[in-house]
XYZ file of C-alpha atoms in Angstrom:
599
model
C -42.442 17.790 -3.863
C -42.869 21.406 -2.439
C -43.834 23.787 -5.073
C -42.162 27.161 -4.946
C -45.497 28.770 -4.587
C -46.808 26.442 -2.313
C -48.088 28.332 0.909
C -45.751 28.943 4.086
C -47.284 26.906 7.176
C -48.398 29.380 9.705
C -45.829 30.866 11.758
C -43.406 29.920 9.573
C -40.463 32.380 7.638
C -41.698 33.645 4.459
C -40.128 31.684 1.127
C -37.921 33.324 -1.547
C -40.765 31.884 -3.388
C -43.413 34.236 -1.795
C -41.243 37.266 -1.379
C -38.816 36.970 -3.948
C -39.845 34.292 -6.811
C -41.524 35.710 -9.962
C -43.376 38.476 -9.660
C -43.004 39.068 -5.873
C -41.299 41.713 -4.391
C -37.491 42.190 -5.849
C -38.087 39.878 -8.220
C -36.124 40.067 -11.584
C -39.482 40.873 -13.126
C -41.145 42.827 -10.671
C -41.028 46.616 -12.204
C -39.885 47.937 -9.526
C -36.324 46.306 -9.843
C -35.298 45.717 -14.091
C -31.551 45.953 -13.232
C -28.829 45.868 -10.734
C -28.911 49.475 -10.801
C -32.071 49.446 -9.497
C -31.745 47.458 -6.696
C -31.635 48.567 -3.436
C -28.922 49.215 -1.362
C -28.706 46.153 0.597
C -26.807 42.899 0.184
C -26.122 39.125 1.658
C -28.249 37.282 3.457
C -30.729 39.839 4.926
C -28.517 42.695 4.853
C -25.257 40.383 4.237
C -22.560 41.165 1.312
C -23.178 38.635 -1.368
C -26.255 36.706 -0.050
C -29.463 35.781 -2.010
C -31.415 39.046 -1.510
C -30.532 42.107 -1.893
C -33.702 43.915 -2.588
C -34.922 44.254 0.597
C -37.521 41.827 0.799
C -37.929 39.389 3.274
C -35.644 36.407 1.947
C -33.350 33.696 3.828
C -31.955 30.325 3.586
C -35.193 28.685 2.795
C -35.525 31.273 -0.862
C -35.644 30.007 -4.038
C -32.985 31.061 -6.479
C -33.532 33.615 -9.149
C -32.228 31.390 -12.324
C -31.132 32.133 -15.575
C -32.707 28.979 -16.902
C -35.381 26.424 -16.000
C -35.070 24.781 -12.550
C -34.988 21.336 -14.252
C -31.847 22.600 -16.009
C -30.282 24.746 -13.411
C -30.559 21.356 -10.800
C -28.650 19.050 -13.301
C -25.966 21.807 -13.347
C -26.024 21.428 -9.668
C -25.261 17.624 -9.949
C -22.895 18.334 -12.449
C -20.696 20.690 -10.403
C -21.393 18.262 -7.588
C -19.834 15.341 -9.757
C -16.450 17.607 -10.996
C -16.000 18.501 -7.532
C -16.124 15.376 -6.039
C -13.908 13.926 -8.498
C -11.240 16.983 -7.782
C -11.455 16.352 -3.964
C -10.774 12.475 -4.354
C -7.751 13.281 -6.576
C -6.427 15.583 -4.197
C -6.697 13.078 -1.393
C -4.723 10.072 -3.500
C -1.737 12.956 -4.542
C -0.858 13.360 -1.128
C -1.126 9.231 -0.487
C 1.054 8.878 -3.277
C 3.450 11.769 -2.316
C 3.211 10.649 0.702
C 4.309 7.248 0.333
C 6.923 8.585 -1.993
C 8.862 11.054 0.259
C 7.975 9.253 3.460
C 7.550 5.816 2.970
C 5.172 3.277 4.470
C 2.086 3.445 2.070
C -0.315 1.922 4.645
C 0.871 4.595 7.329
C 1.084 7.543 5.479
C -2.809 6.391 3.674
C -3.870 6.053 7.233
C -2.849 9.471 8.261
C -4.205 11.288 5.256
C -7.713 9.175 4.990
C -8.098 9.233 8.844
C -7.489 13.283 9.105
C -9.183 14.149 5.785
C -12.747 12.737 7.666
C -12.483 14.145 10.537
C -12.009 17.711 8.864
C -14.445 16.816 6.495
C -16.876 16.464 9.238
C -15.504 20.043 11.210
C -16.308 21.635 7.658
C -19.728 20.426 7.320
C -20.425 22.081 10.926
C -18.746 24.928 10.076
C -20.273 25.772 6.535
C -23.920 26.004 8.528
C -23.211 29.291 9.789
C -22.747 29.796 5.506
C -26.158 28.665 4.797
C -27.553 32.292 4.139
C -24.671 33.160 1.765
C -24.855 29.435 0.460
C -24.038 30.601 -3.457
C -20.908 32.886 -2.582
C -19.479 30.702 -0.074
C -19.739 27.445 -2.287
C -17.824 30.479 -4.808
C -15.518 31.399 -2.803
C -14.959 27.589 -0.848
C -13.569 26.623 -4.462
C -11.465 28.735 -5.231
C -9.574 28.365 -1.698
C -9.838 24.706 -2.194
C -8.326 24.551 -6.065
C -5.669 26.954 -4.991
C -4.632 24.379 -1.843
C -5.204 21.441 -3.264
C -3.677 22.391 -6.514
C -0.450 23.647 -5.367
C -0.349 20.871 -2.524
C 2.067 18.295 -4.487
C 4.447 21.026 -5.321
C 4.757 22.237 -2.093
C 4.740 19.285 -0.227
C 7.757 18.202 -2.878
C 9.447 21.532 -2.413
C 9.956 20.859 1.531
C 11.130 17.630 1.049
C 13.611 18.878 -1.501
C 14.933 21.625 -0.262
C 14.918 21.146 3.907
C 14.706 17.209 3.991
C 18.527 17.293 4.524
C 18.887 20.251 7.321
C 18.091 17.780 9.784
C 17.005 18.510 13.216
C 12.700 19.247 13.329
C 13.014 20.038 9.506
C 12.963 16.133 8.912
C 9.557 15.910 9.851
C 8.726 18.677 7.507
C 6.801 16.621 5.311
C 4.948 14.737 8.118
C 4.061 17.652 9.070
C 2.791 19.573 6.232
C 1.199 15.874 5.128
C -1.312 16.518 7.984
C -1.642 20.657 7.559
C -2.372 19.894 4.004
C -4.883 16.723 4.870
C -7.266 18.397 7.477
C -7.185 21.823 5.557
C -8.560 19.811 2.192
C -10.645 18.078 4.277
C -12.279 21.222 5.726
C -13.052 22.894 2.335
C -14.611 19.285 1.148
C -16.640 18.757 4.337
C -18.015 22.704 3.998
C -19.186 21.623 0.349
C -21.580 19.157 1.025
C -24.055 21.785 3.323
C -23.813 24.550 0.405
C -24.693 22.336 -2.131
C -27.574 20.842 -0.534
C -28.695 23.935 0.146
C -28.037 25.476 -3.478
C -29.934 22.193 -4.351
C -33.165 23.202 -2.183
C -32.937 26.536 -3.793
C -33.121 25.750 -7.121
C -36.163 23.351 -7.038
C -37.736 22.397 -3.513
C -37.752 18.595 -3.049
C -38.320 16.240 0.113
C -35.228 16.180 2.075
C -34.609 12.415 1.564
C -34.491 12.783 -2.732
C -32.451 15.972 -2.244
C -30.091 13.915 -0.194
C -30.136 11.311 -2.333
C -29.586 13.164 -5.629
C -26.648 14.776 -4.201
C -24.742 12.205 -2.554
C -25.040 9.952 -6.209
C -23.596 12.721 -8.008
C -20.795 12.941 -5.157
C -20.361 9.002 -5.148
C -20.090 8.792 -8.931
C -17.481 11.596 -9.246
C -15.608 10.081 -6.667
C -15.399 7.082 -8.628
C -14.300 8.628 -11.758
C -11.590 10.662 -9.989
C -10.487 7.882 -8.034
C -10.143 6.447 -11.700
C -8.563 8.741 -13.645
C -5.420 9.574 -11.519
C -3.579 6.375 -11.367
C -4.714 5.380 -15.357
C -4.602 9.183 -16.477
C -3.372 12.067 -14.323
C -0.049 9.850 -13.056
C 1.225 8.474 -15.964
C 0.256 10.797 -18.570
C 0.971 13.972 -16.687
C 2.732 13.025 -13.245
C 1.846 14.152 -9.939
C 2.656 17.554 -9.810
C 0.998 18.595 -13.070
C -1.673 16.478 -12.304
C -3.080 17.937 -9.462
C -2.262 21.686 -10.539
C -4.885 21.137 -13.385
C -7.285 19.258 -11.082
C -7.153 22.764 -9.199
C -7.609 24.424 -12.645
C -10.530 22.335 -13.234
C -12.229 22.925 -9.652
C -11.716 26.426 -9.598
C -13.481 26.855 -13.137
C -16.384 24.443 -12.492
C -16.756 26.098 -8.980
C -16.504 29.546 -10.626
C -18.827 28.949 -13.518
C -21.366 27.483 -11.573
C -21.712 30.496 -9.051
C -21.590 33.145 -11.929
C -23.156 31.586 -14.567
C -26.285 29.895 -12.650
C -26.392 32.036 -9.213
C -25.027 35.424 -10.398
C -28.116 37.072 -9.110
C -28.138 36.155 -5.615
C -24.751 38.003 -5.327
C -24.337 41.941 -5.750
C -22.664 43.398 -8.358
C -19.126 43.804 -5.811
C -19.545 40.182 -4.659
C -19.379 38.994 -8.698
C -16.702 41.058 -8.822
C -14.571 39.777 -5.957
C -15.493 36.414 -6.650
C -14.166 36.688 -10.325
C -11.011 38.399 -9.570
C -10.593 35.923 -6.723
C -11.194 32.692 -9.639
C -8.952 34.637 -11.939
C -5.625 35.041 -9.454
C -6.241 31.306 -8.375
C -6.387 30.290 -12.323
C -3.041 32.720 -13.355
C -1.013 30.712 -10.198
C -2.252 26.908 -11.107
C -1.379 28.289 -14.973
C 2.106 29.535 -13.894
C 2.809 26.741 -11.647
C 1.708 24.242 -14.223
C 4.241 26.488 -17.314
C 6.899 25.945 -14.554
C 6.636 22.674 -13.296
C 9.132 20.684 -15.273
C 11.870 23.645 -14.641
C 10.304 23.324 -10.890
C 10.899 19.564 -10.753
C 14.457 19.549 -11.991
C 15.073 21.938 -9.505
C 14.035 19.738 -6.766
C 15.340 16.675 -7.980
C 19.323 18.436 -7.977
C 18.411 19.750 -4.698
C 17.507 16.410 -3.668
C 19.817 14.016 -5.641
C 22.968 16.641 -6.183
C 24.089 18.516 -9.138
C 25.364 15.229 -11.317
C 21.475 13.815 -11.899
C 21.787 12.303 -15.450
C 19.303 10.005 -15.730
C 15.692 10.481 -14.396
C 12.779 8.660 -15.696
C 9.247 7.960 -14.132
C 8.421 4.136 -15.032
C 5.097 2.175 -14.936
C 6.433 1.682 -11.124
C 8.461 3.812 -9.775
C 10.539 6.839 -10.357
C 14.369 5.953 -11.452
C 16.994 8.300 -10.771
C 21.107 7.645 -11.617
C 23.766 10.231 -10.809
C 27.777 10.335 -11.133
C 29.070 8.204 -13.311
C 31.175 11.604 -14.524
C 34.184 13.014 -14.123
C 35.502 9.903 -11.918
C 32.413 10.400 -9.741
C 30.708 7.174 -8.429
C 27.548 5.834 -10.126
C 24.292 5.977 -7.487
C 20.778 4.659 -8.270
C 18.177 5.719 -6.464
C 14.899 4.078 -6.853
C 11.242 6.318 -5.415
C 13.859 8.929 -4.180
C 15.947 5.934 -2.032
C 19.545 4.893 -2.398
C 19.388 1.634 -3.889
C 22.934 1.353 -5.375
C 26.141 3.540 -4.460
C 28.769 2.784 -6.964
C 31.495 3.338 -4.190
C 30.479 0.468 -2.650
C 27.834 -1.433 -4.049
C 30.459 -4.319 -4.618
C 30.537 -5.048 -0.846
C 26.745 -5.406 -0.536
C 26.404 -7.169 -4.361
C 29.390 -10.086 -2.873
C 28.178 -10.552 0.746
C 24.800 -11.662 -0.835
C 25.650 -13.591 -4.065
C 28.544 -15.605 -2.658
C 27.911 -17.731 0.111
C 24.534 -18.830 -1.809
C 26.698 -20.253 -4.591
C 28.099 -22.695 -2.287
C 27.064 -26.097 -3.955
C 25.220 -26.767 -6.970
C 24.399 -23.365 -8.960
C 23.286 -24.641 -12.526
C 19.939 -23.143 -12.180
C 19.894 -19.343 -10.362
C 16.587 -17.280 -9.973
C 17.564 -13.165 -9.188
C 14.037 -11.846 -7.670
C 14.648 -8.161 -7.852
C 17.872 -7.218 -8.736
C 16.712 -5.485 -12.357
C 20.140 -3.638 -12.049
C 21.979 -6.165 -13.136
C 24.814 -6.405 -10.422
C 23.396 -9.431 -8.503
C 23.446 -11.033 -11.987
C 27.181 -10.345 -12.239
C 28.039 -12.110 -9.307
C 26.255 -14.742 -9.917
C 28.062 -15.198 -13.253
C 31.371 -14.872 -11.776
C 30.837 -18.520 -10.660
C 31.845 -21.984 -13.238
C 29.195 -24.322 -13.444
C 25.897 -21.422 -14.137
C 23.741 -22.582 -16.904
C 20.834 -20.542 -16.435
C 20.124 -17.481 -14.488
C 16.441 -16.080 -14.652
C 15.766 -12.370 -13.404
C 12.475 -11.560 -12.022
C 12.046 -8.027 -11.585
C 8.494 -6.034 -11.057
C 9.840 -2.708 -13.593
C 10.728 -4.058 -17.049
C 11.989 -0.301 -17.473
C 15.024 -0.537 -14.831
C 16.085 -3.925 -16.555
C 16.598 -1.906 -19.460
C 18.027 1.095 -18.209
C 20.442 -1.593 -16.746
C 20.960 -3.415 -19.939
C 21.648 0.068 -22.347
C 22.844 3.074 -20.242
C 26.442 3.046 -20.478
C 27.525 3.412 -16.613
C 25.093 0.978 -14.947
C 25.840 -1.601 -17.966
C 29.591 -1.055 -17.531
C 28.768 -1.083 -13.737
C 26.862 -4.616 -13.789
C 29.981 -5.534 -16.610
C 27.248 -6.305 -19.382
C 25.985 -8.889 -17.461
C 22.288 -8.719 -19.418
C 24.278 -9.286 -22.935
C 25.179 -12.988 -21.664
C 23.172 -15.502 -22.914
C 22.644 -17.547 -19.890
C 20.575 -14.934 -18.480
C 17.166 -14.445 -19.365
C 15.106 -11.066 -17.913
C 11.058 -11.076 -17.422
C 8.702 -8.694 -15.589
C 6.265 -9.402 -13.417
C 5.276 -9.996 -9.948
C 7.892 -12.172 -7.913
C 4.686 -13.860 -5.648
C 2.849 -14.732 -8.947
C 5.814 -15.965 -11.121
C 6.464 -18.219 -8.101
C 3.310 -19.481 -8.172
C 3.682 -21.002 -11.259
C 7.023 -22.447 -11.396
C 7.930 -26.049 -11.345
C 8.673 -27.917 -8.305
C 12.343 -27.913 -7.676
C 13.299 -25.697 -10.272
C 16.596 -23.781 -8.887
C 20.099 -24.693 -7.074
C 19.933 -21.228 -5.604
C 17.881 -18.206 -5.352
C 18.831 -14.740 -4.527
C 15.678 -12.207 -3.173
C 17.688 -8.900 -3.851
C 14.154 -7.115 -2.553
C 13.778 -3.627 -0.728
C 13.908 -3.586 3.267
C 10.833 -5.693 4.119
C 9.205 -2.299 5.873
C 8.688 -0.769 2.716
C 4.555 -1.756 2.387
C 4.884 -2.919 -1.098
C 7.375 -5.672 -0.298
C 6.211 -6.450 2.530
C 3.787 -9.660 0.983
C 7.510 -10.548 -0.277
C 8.599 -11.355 3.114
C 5.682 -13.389 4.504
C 5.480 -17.289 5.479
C 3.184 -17.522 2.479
C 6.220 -16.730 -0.282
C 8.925 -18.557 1.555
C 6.810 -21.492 1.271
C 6.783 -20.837 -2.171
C 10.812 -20.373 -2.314
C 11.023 -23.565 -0.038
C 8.971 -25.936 -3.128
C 10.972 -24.374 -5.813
C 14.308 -25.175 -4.362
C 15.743 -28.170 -5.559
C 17.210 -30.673 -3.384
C 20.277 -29.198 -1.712
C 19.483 -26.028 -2.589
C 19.832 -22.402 -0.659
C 18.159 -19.335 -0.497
C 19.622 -16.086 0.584
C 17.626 -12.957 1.656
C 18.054 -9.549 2.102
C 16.938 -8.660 5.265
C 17.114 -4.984 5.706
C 19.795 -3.325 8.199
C 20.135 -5.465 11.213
C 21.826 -2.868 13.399
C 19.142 -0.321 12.670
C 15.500 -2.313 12.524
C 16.588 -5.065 14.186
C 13.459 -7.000 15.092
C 12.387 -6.526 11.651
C 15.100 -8.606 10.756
C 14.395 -11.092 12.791
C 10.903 -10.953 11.763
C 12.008 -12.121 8.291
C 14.385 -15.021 9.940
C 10.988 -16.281 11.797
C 9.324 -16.461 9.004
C 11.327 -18.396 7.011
C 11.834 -20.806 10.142
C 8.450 -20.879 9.916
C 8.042 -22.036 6.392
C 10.462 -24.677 7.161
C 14.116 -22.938 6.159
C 16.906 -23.259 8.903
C 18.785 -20.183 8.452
C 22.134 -18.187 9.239
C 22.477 -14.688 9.469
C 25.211 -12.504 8.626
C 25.682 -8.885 8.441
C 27.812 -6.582 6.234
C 28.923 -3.122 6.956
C 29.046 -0.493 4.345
C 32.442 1.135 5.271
C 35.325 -1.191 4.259
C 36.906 -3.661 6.552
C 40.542 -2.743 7.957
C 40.965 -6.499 6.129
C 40.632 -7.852 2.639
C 42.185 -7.323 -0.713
C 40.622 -4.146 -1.506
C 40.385 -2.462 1.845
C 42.579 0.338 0.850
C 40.741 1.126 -2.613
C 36.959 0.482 -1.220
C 35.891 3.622 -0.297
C 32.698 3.547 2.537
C 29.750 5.916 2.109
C 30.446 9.971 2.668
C 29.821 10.639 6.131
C 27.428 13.064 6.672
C 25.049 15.093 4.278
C 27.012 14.701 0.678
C 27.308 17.623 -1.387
C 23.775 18.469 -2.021
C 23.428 17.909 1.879
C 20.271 16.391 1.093
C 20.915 13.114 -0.592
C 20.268 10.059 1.523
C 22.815 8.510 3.015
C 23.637 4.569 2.098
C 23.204 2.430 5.168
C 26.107 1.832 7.328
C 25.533 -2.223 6.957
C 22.815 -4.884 5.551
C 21.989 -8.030 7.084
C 21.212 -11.296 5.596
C 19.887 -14.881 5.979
C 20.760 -17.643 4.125
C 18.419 -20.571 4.485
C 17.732 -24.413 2.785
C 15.670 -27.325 3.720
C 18.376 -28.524 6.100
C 20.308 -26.131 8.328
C 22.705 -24.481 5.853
C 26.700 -23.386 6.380
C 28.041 -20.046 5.635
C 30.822 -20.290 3.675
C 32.576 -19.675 -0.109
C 32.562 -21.304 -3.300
C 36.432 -22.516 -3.117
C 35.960 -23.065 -7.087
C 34.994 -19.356 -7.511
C 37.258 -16.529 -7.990
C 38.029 -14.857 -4.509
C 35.788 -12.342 -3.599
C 37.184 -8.394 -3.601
C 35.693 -7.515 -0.538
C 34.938 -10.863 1.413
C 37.552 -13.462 3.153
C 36.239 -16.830 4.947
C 37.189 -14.557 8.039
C 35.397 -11.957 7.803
C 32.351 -13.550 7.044
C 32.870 -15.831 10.255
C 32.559 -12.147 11.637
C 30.048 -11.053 10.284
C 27.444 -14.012 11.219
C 28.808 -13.716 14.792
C 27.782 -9.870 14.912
C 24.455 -10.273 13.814
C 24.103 -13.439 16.163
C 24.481 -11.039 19.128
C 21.595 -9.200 17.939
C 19.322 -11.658 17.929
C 15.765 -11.423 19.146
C 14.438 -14.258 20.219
C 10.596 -15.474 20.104
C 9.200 -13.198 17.460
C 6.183 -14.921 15.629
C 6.664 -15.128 12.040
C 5.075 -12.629 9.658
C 2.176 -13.483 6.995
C -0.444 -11.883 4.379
C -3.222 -11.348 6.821
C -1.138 -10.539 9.383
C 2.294 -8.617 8.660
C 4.497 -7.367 11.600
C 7.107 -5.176 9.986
């Protein structure tokens, strides 16, 4: 431990302690300098605005600070701010993950991008705050307040160029990429430049061996990180959501930062550095305040700019964010699930029939639904004499019963959640497979997101067809959606490997979105609105899905004759549509698993 007293080796700079500490020369209590007034003219580093001496003695980045309180006291405030900060800068790096993989997509991509950039800025700021060594209190002061103001307002403007240019099109598309990556390596600059101040505040306070200093601070910085890392997805998400959230993380880091400057290193700035630094703290504070008072008028902004003006249900579940429109004044019901078109009312029926149907060829008693919390699966499947049971596995309890009590998606799904033979649980589709009964369903229908969406992708790997494959009965089928096999179409493929590969023969089949010039309700079946909708930023449905319907033995595509005739699908046109996706085919793709997915 060095003592600040203890002797200078020769040749060396003199310490703050010798020149500086109590009773040296500009010292608090040295008589000639009892107030600010009587300091002299200098300031900063040796002769620097807002450095540790400004007295005119010979200090520099090796001084000890001039503290308020006892250096055992004043270091634990250290630790502390180190801890709060740390715990802000984590939060601010999961917010854009989850933003990220909100308005993007691809959570293992978009994590990649932001972890990946955030370290290597972290590691430009560390070089670059050594040049702020000598004004090591004011630039930790002023490094906060920059860094609560950007990472504060981050979410909300991330959000706002998604919202409000996400459907001009053209390099405005990759808005959100881009400002993703703006926003990742400027963060990760102002965290980086922390770490050098800190130590050195550290060093100031109460001189230690290198090794303990480093120690002490990087414990502090791990255990913040850990309670951030904690509290925003069991506190700051669902409690306050992901804008509010991180505008009072920047609240909190820009009063910690400020408080610890001008509470416990006032005196190494002048009187005009306080002041900047305070009116600096006090503008960042009055924007995070009237961003955070307008946040919920901000949000509903966004989401009409995003989802049109007829947005009449939005609700953010345990799992995702649910959003219906239309449904008024004769205008088509859409669901979009995490800001993506999951179900457009106009025709919904064509995708809902092209996967229910030809899986209800042969016995049906017994039907699992994995997905399909909407409810409109369900109503196909009931369309069909001879279902006894029909269980629905879906992962957000939440969108079951939006589906079961709002009055346009229950009249859309034709109250299919009131019938008795259906029975509804949450949970995970893997795990509820893994504890089902051997040959437990006639037929079961995965109704899952495109399999390049990270969360399903574990949903689509050999592992979980072999599951399907033990819980089929004998004579049983399986039907999958596959995800747009005109647009991705070696994902698609992908998935038909895989289930090869568990031991499912297959067919695959495609569906477009726009109605056939054939079939009973071509004329009244109205396709997707070509370009941007009336918003112009809504997403547009895709313009077809693919599917694969498999069994233990090589299965054939065809319809239920007992059933009542499909609206929107003939015997022909599904001949059709297996022979159009068969010309896609890719050939040779290796199947996809759990330690090793390849969509």
């Amino acid at each position: 431990m060095i003592e600040p007293h203890a002797p200078a080796p020769p040749g060396s700079p003199p310490s703050w302690g010798d020149a500086c500490g109590p009773n040296g020369p500009g010292s608090a209590d040295s008589p000639g300098d009892t107030s600010d007034s009587g300091r002299s003219g200098r300031s900063g580093g040796p002769g620097g605005p807002g450095g540790p001496c400004d007295t005119g003695g010979p200090c520099g980045p090796e001084a000890t600070a001039r503290l308020p309180v006892r250096p055992a006291v004043g270091r634990f405030l250290v630790l502390a701010g180190v801890f709060v900060c740390a715990a802000c800068g984590l939060v601010y790096e999961l917010e854009l993950v989850a933003l990220a993989s909100y308005l993007i997509g691809d959570s293992v991509t978009q994590a990649s991008v932001v972890l990946s950039v955030m370290v290597f800025a972290m590691g430009l700021g560390s070089l670059a705050a050594k040049r702020l060594r000598g004004l090591a209190a004011a630039g930790f002061g002023a490094l906060e307040a920059v860094l609560a103001l950007v990472g504060g307002s981050s979410a909300m403007v991330l959000y706002a160029v998604f919202a409000w240019t996400g459907g001009w099109g053209g390099l405005w598309a990759d808005g959100p990429r881009v400002l993703l990556v703006a926003f990742s390596l400027a963060i990760g600059v102002l965290i980086g430049a922390e770490v050098p101040l800190l130590m050195e505040l550290i060093q100031r306070v109460r001189r230690q061996d290198p090794g303990g200093a480093v120690a002490d601070l990087f414990a502090a910085d791990y255990v913040g990180a850990l309670v951030g890392g904690l509290a925003f997805p069991f506190v700051l998400l669902p409690f306050l959501g992901q804008l509010t959230g991180a505008l009072l993380t920047g609240t909190v880091n820009a009063a910690v930062g400020a408080a610890l400057v001008l509470g416990l290193f006032r005196r190494d700035l002048t009187r005009r550095a306080r002041w900047l630094l305070l009116a600096a703290n006090v503008v960042v504070l009055a924007l995070l305040a009237t961003a955070t008072v307008l946040a919920d008028d901000f949000e509903r902004a966004a989401r009409q700019a995003v989802y049109g003006q007829d947005v009449r249900v939005a609700v953010r579940t345990d799992v995702q964010e649910v959003v219906l429109t239309g449904d008024t004044d004769g205008r088509p019901l859409d669901l979009f699930l995490d800001g993506r078109l999951r179900v457009r009312g106009s025709d919904e029926r064509r995708y809902h029939e092209a996967l229910v149907h030809p899986a209800m060829n042969g016995p049906h008693a017994r039907v699992l639904v994995l997905g399909g919390g909407d409810g409109l699966a369900v109503r196909e499947v009931l369309r069909h004499p001879g279902v006894r049971r029909v269980d629905v596995v879906e992962l957000d309890p939440q969108l079951a019963r939006l589906a079961r009590h709002d009055p346009g998606l229950s009249a859309l799904n034709e109250h299919a959640y009131g019938d008795a033979r259906v029975h509804a649980g949450a949970g995970d589709a893997f795990h509820r497979l893994r504890s089902t009964p051997s040959a437990t369903y006639d037929v079961v229908i995965s109704d899952l997101p495109d399999p390049a969406v990270t969360a399903s992708t574990k949903l689509y790997s050999q592992e979980f067809y072999g599951l399907l494959r033990r819980v089929l009965a004998p004579g049983g089928r399986l039907v999958v959606h596959a995800g747009p096999v005109s647009a991705h179409p070696r994902a698609f493929w992908t998935v038909d490997a895989t289930l090869r590969a568990a031991g499912l023969p297959t067919v695959a089949y495609r569906v477009g979105a726009r109605a056939p010039d054939s079939g009973p309700d071509a004329a009244s079946e109205p396709g997707p609105t070509p370009g941007p909708d009336r918003s112009g930023a809504v997403p547009r449905a895709p313009r077809g899905w693919g599917f694969l319907l498999a069994a233990r033995t090589p299965p054939v595509l065809r319809l239920d004759p007992a059933a009542p005739r499909p609206r929107t699908l003939t015997p022909d046109s599904l001949a059709r549509d297996a022979r159009a996706a068969a010309r896609t085919r890719i050939p040779g793709l290796p199947p996809s698993t759990l330690v090793h997915p390849r969509y």
